[in-house]
Structure formats: structure tokens, C-alpha cells
PDB file of C-alpha atoms in Angstrom:
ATOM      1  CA  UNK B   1     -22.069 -12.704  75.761  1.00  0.00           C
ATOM      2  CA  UNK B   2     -21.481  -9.403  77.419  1.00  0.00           C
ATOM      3  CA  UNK B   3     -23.249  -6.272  76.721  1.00  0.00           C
ATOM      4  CA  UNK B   4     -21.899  -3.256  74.809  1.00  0.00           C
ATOM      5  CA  UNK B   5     -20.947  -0.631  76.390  1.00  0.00           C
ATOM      6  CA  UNK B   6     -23.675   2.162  77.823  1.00  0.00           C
ATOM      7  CA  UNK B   7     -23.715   5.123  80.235  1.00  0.00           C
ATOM      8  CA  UNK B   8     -25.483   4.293  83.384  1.00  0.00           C
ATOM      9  CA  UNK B   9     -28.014   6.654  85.256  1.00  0.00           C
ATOM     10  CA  UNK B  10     -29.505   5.832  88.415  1.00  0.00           C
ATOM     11  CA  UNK B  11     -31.878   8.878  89.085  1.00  0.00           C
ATOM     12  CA  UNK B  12     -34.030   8.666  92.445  1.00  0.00           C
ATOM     13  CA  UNK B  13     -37.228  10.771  91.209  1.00  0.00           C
ATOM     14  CA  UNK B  14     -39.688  10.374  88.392  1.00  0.00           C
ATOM     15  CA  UNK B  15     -38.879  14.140  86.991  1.00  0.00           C
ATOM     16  CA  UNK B  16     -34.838  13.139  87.202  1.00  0.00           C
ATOM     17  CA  UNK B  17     -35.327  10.090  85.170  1.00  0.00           C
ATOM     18  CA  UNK B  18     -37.848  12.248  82.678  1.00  0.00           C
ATOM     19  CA  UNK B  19     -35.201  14.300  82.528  1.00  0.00           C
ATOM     20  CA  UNK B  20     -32.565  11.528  81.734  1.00  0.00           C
ATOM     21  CA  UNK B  21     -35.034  10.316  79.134  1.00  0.00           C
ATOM     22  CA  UNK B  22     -35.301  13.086  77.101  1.00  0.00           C
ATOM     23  CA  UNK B  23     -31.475  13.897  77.419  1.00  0.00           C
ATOM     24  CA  UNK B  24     -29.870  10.535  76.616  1.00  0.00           C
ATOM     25  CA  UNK B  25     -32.544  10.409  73.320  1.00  0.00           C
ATOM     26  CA  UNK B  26     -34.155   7.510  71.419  1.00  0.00           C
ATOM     27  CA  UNK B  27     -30.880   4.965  72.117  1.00  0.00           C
ATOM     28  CA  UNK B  28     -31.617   5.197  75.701  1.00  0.00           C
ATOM     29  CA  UNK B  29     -33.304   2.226  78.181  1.00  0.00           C
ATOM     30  CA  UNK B  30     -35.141   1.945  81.416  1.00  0.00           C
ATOM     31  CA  UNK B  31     -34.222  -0.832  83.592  1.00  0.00           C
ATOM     32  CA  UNK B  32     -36.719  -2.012  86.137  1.00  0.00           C
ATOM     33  CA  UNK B  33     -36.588  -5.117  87.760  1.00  0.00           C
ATOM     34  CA  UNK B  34     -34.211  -6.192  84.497  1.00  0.00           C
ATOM     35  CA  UNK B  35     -35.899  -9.316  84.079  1.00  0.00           C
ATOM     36  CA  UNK B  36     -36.671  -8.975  80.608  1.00  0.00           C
ATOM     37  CA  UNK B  37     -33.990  -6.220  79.315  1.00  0.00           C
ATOM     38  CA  UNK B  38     -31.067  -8.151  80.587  1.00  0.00           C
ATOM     39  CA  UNK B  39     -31.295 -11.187  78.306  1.00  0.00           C
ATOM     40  CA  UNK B  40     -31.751  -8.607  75.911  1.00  0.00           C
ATOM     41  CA  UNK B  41     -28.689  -6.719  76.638  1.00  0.00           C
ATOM     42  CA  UNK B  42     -26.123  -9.541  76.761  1.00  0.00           C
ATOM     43  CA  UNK B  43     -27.267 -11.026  73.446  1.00  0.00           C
ATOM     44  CA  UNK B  44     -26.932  -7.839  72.253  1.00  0.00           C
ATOM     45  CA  UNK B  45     -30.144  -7.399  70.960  1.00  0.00           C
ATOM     46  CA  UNK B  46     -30.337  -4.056  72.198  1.00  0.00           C
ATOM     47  CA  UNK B  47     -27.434  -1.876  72.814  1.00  0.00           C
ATOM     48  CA  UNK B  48     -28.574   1.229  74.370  1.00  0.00           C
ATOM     49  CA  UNK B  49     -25.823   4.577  74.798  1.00  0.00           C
ATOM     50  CA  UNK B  50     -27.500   5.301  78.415  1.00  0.00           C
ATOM     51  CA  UNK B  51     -29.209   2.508  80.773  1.00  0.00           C
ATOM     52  CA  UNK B  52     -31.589   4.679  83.196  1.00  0.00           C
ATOM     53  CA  UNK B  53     -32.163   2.548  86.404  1.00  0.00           C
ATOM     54  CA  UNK B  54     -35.470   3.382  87.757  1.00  0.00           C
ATOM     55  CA  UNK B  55     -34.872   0.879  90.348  1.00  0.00           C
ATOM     56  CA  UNK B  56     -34.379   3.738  93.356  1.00  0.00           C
ATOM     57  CA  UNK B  57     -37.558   5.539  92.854  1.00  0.00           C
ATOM     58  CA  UNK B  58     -39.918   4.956  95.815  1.00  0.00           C
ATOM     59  CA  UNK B  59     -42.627   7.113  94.743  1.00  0.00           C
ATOM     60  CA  UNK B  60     -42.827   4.230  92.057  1.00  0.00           C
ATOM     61  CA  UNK B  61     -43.711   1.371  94.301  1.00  0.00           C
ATOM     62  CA  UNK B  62     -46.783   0.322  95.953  1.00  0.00           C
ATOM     63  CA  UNK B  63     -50.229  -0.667  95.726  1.00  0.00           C
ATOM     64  CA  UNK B  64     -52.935   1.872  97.206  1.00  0.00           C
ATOM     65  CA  UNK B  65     -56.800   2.321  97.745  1.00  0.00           C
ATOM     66  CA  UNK B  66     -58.392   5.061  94.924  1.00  0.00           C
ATOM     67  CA  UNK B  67     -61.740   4.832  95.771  1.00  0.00           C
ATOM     68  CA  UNK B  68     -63.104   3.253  92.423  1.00  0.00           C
ATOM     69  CA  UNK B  69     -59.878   2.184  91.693  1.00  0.00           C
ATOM     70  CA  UNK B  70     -57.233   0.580  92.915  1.00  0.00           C
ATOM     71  CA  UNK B  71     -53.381   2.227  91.829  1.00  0.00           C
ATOM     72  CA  UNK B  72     -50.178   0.217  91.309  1.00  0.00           C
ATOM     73  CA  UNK B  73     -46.793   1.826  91.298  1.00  0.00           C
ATOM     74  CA  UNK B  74     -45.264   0.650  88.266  1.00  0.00           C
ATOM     75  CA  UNK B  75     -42.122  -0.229  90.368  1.00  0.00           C
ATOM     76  CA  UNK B  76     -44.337  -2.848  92.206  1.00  0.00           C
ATOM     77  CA  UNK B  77     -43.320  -5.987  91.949  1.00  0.00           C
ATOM     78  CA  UNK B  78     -45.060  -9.495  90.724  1.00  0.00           C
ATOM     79  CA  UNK B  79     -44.199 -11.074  94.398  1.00  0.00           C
ATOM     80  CA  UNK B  80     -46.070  -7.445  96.169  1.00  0.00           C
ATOM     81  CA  UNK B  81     -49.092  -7.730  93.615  1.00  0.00           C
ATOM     82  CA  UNK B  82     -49.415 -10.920  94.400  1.00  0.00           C
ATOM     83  CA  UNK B  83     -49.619 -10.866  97.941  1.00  0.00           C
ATOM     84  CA  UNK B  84     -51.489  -7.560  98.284  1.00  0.00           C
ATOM     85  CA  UNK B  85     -54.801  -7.933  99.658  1.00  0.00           C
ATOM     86  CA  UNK B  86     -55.942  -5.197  97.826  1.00  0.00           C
ATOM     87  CA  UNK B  87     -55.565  -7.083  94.575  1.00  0.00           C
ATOM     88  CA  UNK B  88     -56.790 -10.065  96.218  1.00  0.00           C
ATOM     89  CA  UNK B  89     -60.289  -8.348  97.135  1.00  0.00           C
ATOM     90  CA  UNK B  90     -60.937  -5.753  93.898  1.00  0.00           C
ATOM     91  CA  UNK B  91     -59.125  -7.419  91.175  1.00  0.00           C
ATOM     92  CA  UNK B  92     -58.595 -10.867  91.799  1.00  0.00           C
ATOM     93  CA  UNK B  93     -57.659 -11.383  88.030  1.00  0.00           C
ATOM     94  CA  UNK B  94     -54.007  -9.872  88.406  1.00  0.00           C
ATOM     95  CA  UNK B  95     -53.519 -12.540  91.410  1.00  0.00           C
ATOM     96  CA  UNK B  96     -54.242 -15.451  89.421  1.00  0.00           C
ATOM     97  CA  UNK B  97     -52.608 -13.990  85.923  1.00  0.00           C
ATOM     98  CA  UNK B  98     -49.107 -12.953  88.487  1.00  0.00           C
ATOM     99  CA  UNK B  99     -49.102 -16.586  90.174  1.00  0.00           C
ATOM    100  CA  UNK B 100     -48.319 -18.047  86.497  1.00  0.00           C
ATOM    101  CA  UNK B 101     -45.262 -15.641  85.758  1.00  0.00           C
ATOM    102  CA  UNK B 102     -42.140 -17.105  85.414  1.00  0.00           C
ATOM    103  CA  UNK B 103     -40.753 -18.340  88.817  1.00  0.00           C
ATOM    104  CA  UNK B 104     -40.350 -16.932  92.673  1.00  0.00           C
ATOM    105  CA  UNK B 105     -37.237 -15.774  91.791  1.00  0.00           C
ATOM    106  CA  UNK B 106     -38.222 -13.710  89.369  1.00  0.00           C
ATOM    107  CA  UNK B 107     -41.364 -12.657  90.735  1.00  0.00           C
ATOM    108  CA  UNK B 108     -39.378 -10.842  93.151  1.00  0.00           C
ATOM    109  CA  UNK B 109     -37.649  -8.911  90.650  1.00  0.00           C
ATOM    110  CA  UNK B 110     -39.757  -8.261  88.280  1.00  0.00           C
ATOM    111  CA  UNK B 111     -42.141  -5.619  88.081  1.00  0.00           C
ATOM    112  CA  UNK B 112     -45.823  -4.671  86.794  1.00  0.00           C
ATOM    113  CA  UNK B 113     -44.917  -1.877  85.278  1.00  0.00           C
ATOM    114  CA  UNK B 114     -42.186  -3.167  83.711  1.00  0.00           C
ATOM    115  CA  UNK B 115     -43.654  -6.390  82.115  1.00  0.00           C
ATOM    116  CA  UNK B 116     -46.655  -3.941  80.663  1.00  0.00           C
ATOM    117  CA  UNK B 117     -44.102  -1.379  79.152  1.00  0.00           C
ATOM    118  CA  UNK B 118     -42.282  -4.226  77.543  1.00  0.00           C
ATOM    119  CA  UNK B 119     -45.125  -5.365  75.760  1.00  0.00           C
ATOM    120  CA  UNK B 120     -44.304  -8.931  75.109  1.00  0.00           C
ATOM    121  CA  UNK B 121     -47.583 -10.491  73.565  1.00  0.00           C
ATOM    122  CA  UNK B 122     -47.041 -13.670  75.256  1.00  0.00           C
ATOM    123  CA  UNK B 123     -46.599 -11.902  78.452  1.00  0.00           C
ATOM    124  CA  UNK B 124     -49.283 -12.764  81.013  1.00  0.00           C
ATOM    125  CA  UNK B 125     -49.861  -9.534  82.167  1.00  0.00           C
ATOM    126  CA  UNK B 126     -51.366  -7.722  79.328  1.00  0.00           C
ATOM    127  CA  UNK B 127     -54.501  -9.741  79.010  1.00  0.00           C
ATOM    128  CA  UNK B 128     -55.245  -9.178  82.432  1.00  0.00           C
ATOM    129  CA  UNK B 129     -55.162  -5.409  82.398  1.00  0.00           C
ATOM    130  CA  UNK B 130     -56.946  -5.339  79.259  1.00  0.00           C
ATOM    131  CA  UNK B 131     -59.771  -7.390  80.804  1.00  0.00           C
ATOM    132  CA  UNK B 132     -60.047  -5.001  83.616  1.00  0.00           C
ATOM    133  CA  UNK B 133     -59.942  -1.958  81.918  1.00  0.00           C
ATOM    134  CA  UNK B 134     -56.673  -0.822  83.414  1.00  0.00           C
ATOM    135  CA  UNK B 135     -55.445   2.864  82.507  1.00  0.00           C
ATOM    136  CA  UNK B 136     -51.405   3.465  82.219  1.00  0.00           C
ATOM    137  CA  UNK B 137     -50.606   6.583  83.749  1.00  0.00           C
ATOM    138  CA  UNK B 138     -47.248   7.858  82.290  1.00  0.00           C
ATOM    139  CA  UNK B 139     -45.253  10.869  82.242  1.00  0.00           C
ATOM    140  CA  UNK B 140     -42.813  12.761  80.434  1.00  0.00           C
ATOM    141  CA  UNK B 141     -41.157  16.101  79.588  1.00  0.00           C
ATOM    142  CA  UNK B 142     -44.921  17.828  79.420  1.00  0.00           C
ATOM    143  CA  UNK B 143     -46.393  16.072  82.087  1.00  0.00           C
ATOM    144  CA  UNK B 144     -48.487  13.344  82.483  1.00  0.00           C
ATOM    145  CA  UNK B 145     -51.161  11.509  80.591  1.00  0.00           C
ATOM    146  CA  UNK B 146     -53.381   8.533  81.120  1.00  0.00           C
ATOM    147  CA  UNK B 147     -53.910   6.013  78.161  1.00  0.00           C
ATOM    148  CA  UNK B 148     -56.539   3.458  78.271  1.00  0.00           C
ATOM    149  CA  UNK B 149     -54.990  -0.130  78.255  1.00  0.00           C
ATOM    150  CA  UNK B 150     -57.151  -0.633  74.294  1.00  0.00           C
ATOM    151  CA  UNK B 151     -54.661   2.204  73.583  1.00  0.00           C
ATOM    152  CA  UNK B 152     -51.642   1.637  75.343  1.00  0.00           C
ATOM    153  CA  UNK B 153     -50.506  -2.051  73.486  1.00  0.00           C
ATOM    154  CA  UNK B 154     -49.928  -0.900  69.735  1.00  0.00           C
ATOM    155  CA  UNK B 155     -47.713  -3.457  68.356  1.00  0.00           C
ATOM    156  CA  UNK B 156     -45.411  -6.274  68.885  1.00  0.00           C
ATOM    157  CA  UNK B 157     -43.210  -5.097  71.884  1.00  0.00           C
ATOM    158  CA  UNK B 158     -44.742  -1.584  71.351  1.00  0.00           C
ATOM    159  CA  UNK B 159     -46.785   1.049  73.095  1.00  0.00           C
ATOM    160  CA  UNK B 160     -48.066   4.116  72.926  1.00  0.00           C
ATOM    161  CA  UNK B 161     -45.892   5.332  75.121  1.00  0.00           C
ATOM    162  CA  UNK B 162     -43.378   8.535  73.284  1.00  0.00           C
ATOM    163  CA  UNK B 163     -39.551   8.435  73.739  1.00  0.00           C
ATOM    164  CA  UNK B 164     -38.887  10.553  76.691  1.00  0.00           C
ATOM    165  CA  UNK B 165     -42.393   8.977  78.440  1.00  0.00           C
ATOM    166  CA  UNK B 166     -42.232   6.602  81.801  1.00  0.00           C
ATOM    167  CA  UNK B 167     -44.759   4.449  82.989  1.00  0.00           C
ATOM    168  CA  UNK B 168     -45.046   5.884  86.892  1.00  0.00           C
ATOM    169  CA  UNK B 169     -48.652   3.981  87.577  1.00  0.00           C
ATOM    170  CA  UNK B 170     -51.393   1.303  86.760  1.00  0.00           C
ATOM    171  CA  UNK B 171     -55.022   1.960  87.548  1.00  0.00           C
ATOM    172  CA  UNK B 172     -57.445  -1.024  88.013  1.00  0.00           C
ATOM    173  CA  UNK B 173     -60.510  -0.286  87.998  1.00  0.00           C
ATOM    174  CA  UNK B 174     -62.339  -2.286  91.153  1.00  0.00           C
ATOM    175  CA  UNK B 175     -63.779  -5.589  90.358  1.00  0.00           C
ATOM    176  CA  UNK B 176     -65.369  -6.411  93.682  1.00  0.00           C
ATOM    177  CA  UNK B 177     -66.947  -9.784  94.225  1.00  0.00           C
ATOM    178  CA  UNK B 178     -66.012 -10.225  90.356  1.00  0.00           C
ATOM    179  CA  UNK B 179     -65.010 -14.415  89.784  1.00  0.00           C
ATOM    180  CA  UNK B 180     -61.539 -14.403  87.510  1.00  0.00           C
ATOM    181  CA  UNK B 181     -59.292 -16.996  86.336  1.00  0.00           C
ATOM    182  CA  UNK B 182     -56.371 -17.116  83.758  1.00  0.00           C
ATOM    183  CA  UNK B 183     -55.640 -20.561  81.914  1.00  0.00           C
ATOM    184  CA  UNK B 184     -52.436 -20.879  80.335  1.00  0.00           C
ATOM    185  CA  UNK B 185     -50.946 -23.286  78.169  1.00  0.00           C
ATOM    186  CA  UNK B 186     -47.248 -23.688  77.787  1.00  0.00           C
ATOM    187  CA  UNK B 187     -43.851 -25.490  77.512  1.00  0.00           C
ATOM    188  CA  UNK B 188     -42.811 -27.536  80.065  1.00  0.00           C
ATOM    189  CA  UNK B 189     -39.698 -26.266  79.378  1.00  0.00           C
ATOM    190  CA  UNK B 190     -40.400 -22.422  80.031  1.00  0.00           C
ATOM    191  CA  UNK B 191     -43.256 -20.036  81.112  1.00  0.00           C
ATOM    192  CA  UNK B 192     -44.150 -18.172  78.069  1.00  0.00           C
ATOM    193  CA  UNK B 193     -47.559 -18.451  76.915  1.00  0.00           C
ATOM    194  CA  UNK B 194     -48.302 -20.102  73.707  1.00  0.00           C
ATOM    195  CA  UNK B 195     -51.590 -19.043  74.347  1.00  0.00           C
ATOM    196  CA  UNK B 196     -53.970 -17.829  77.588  1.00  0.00           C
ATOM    197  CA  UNK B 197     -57.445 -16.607  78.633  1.00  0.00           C
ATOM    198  CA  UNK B 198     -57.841 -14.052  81.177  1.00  0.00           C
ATOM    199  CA  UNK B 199     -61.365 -14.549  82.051  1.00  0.00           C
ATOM    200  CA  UNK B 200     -63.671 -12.370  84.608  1.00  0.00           C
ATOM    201  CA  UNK B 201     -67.186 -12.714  85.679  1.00  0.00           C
ATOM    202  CA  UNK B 202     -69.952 -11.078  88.005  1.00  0.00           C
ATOM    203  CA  UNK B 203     -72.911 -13.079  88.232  1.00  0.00           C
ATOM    204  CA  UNK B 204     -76.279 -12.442  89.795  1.00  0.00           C
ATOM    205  CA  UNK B 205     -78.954 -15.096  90.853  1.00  0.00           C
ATOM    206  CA  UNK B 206     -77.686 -17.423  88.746  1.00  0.00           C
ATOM    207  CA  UNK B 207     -76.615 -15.559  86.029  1.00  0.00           C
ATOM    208  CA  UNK B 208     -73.918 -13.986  84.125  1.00  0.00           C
ATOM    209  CA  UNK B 209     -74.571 -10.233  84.353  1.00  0.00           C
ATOM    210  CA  UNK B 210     -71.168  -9.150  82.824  1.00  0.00           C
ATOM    211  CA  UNK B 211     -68.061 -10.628  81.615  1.00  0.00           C
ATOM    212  CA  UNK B 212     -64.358  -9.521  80.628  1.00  0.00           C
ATOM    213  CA  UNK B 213     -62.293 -12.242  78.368  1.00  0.00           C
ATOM    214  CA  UNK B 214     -59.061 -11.490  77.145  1.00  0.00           C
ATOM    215  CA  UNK B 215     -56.735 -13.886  75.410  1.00  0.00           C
ATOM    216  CA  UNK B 216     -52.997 -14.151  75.323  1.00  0.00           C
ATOM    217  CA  UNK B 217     -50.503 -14.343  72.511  1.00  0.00           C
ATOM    218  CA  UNK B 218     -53.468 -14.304  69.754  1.00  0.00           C
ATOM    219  CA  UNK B 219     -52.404 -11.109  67.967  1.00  0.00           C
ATOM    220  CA  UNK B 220     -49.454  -8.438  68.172  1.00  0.00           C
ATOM    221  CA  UNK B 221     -51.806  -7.045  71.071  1.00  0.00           C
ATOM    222  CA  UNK B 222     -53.894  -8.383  73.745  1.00  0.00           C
ATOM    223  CA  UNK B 223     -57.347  -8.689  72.505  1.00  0.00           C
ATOM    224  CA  UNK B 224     -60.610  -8.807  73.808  1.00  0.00           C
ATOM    225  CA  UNK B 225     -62.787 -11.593  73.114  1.00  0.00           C
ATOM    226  CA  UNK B 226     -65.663  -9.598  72.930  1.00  0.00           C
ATOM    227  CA  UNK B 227     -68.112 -12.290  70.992  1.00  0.00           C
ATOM    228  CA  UNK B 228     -67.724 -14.415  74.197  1.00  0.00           C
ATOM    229  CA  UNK B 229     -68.549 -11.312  76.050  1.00  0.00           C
ATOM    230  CA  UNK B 230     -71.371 -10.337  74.081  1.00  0.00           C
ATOM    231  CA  UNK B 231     -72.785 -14.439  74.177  1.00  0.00           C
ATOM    232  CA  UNK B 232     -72.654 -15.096  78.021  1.00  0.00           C
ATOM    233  CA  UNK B 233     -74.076 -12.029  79.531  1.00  0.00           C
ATOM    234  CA  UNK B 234     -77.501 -13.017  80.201  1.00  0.00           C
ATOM    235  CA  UNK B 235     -76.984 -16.659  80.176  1.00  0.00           C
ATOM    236  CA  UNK B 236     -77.011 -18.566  82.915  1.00  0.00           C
ATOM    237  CA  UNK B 237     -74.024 -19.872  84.646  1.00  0.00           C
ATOM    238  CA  UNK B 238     -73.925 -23.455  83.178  1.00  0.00           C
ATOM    239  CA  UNK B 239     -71.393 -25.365  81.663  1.00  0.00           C
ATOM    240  CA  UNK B 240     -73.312 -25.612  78.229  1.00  0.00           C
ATOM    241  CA  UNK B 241     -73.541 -21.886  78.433  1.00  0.00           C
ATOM    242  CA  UNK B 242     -70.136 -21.279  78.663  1.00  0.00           C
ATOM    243  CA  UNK B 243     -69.195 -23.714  76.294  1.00  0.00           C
ATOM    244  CA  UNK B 244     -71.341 -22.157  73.419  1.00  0.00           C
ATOM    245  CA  UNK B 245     -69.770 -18.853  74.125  1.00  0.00           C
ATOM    246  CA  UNK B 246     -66.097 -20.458  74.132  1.00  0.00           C
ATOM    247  CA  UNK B 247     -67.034 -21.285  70.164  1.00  0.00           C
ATOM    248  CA  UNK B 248     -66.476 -17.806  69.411  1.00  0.00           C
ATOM    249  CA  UNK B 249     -63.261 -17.004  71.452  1.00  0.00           C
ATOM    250  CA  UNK B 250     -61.205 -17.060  67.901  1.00  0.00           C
ATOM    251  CA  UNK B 251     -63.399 -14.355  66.683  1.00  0.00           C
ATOM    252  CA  UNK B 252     -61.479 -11.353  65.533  1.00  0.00           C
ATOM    253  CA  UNK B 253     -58.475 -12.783  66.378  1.00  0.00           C
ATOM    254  CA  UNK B 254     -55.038 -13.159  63.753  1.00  0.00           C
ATOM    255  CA  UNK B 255     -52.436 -15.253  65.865  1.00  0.00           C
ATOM    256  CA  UNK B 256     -48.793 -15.779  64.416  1.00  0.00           C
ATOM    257  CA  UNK B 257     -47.533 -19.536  63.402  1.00  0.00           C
ATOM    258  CA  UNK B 258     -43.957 -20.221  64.894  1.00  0.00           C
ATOM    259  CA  UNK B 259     -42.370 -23.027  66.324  1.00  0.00           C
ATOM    260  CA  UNK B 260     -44.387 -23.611  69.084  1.00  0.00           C
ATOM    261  CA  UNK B 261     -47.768 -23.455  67.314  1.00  0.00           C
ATOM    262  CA  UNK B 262     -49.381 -22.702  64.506  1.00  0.00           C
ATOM    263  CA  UNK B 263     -52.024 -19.745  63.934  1.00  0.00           C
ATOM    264  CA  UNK B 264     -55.112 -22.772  63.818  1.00  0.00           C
ATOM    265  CA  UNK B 265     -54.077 -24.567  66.515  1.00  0.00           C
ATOM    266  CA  UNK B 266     -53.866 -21.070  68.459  1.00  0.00           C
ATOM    267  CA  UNK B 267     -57.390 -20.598  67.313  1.00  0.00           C
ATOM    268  CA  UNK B 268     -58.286 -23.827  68.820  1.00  0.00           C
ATOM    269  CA  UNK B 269     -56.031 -23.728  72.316  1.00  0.00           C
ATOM    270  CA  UNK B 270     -58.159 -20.121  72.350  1.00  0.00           C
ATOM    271  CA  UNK B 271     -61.628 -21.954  72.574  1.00  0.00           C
ATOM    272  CA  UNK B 272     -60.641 -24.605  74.725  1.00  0.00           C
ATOM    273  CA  UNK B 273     -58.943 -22.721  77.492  1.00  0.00           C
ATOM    274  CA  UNK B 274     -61.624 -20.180  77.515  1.00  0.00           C
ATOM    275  CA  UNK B 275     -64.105 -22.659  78.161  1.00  0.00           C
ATOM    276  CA  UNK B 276     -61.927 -23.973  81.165  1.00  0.00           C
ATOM    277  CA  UNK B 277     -60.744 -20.534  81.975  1.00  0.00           C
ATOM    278  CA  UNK B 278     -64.678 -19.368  82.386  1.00  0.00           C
ATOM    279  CA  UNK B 279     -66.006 -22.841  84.031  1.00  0.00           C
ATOM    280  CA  UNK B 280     -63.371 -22.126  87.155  1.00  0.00           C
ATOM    281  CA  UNK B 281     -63.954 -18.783  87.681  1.00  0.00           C
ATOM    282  CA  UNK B 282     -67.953 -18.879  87.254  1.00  0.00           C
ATOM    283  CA  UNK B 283     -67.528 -22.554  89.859  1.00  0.00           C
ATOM    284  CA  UNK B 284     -65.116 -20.896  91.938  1.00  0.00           C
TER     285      UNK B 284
END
């Protein structure tokens, strides 16, 4: 199907596209790397007046060093975050979680930013910045503000974000010498998560002295799985450990039944792949 008809905007700074925003009103789109919107657009799912291509905006791209923090442009794409060794040393999590989206094709489309903004629950991204406490740094037509990522996610393919706002940047906070994996489960036939655990531990002598759990597709949000938190730090770094805090990784949780699950077996794929999730990051 082809899309309906829209005005196209290709500004090359943050304030021209703010600008665009706020002009073009509530019917108008960002495009980033288009790999979610464009699906969108030809089934006519969306039919924006004005398509805004952020796409030529090199002040959005990039990953750099913050001191505490490390800072992704929100033009950065899955294929940079991935092979940025400043992600691989502070926040190993977003590796792992970016190695399971999609395909290299789209990887190298694709964007951080952009995948966070669209707030897909079964995206794998979410969880991940949720675990790590990421803060979205967006800006509009009176300035910029920084939401926490507990406030940024409000809904179903929502944020907090207002109509003329654009994500320009994603703060990590560093997790250095932190332990992460992210277990998915999904159809063979595509990469959508039915359900995943992004899972992040620091442990000391033995131990588990904090932990960050986040699960996938288990609400119109990301969630935290803060009983499993709350259970493992302290414990020590065993496999019956773990699996007595995966018991409670359901725990607050209200996932959706469609036709690739239901919401009990989402409860249960949310135990099970927390326990695996947790057992490879705390064994390495």
C-alpha cells in the first residue's frame, strides 16, 4: 500500500526541527532511521500532514564520555551502540539488549533514540534503559528537559514526551564492572519479544551487592522487577539464590493475552527467563 500524502521537512538542526514541530502541529511525524514509522505509513496506520526527517542532524549522533555518565545521541544507531566501546565497558546491558534487535540490516538503520520514542512495549530497548536508570533528554519550543526513564514510558506506544518535544539524547548512567544479560523469547518467525529480562548485577566477594531487572512486554510499560531486586541483594551468587528470587519476577506485573501468549504464560516465560537471564550474567 502506499502512503497518503504528507509535506516533507528535512531540517539540519535540533532548533529547525523544534521549530517544524511546533509549526506542522499534532498531525506531524519524526522520521529517524524509519524502521518502525515506515510500516506504519504504508499501511496507513498513520497518515501524518508533515514528515520531519531528523535524519541530517549531526549534533544528534554519537556516543560520548560524561563523567558519571555516558551520553547517546538519539540519532545513534543500534549497529554504533553496539560496537562502541564505551557501551561495551560502562553499560554492557545496551550491548547485549542491541545484539537481539531485529537484523544487521536494520541495525544499521535504526536508531536508539528512535526505538525509545516509539515506545513499543515489546521493543528490546526499553527494559534496558529502565534497568540502568537512563534519563531522556528532550527538547522543545521552551527548551529542554530531562525525564527519568520511570517517567518517560507512560503508555502503550506513549511517552511523556509533549507535541512539539524531540528526543536529542540518552544518558546512561555508568555501570562499570556491572555483569548484564537480556534473555528473550520469541517467534522464529520475527524478532519481537513475547517476553524478555534485562538483567544487571554487581557483585562483591561472592555476593550480590546490587541488582537491576527489568522485563519486557509484561505491561503497557517496561517494568521493574523490583521483588527480584529487593530478594538477591545480599544473597550470594548461587544458582538456588537466583532461582528463589526468579519466583517473584511476575510480581506487580499485568501482561496482555494476544495471539502469541497469554497473560499466565507471560507470567511464567517472566520467571523462567529471569532465572536464566540472572544465572549468565552473575556466571559470566
Amino acid at each position: 500500500m502506499i502512503p497518503a500524502p504528507f509535506d516533507y521537512v528535512a531540517p539540519t538542526t535540533v532548533d529547525e526541527a523544534v521549530r517544524a514541530l511546533s509549526e506542522a502541529g499534532e498531525d506531524a511525524k519524526l522520521i529517524a532511521g524509519g524502521q518502525s514509522l515506515l510500516p506504519v505509513l504504508r499501511l496507513r496506520m498513520a497518515a501524518p500532514t508533515t514528515l520531519i526527517d531528523i535524519g541530517r542532524i549531526a549534533e544528534l549522533r554519537g556516543v560520548r564520555d560524561d563523567g558519571d555518565a555516558v551520553v547517546i545521541g538519539a540519532m545513534t544507531t543500534h549497529h554504533e551502540v553496539l560496537r562502541d566501546p564505551l557501551i561495551a565497558d560502562h553499560a554492557e546491558l545496551l550491548a547485549k539488549a542491541t545484539a537481539t534487535v531485529a537484523d544487521p540490516q536494520v541495525r544499521h538503520r535504526g536508531t536508539f533514540g528512535g526505538s525509545l520514542a516509539h515506545a513499543d512495549p515489546a521493543g528490546d530497548l526499553l527494559a534496558p534503559a529502565l534497568a540502568l536508570d537512563a534519563e531522556m533528554v528532550v527538547r522543545g519550543m521552551d527548551g529542554s528537559r530531562t525525564l527519568a526513564a520511570t517517567e518517560f514510558f507512560s503508555d502503550f506506544f506513549t511517552t511523556a514526551m509533549r507535541p512539539d518535544e524531540i528526543l536529542v539524547e540518552i544518558r546512561v548512567p555508568k555501570h562499570t564492572g556491572w555483569r548484564a544479560h537480556y534473555e528473550k523469547f520469541n517467534r522464529v518467525a520475527q524478532a519481537w519479544s513475547i517476553v524478555a529480562v534485562a538483567a544487571t548485577v554487581r557483585t562483591e566477594a561472592g555476593d550480590i551487592a546490587e541488582a537491576r531487572i527489568a522485563l519486557t512486554n509484561m505491561a503497557s510499560v517496561p517494568v521493574r522487577a523490583r521483588a527480584v531486586e529487593e530478594a538477591l541483594v545480599g544473597q550470594p551468587a548461587t544458582a538456588e539464590a537466583i532461582r528463589a528470587a526468579a519466583e517473584r519476577a511476575a510480581e506487580g506485573t499485568s501482561p496482555t493475552t494476544d495471539s502469541n501468549a497469554d497473560a499466565e504464560y507471560r507470567q511464567h516465560l517472566a520467571r523462567v527467563l529471569t532465572g536464566r537471564a540472572l544465572t549468565t550474567a552473575v556466571t559470566g
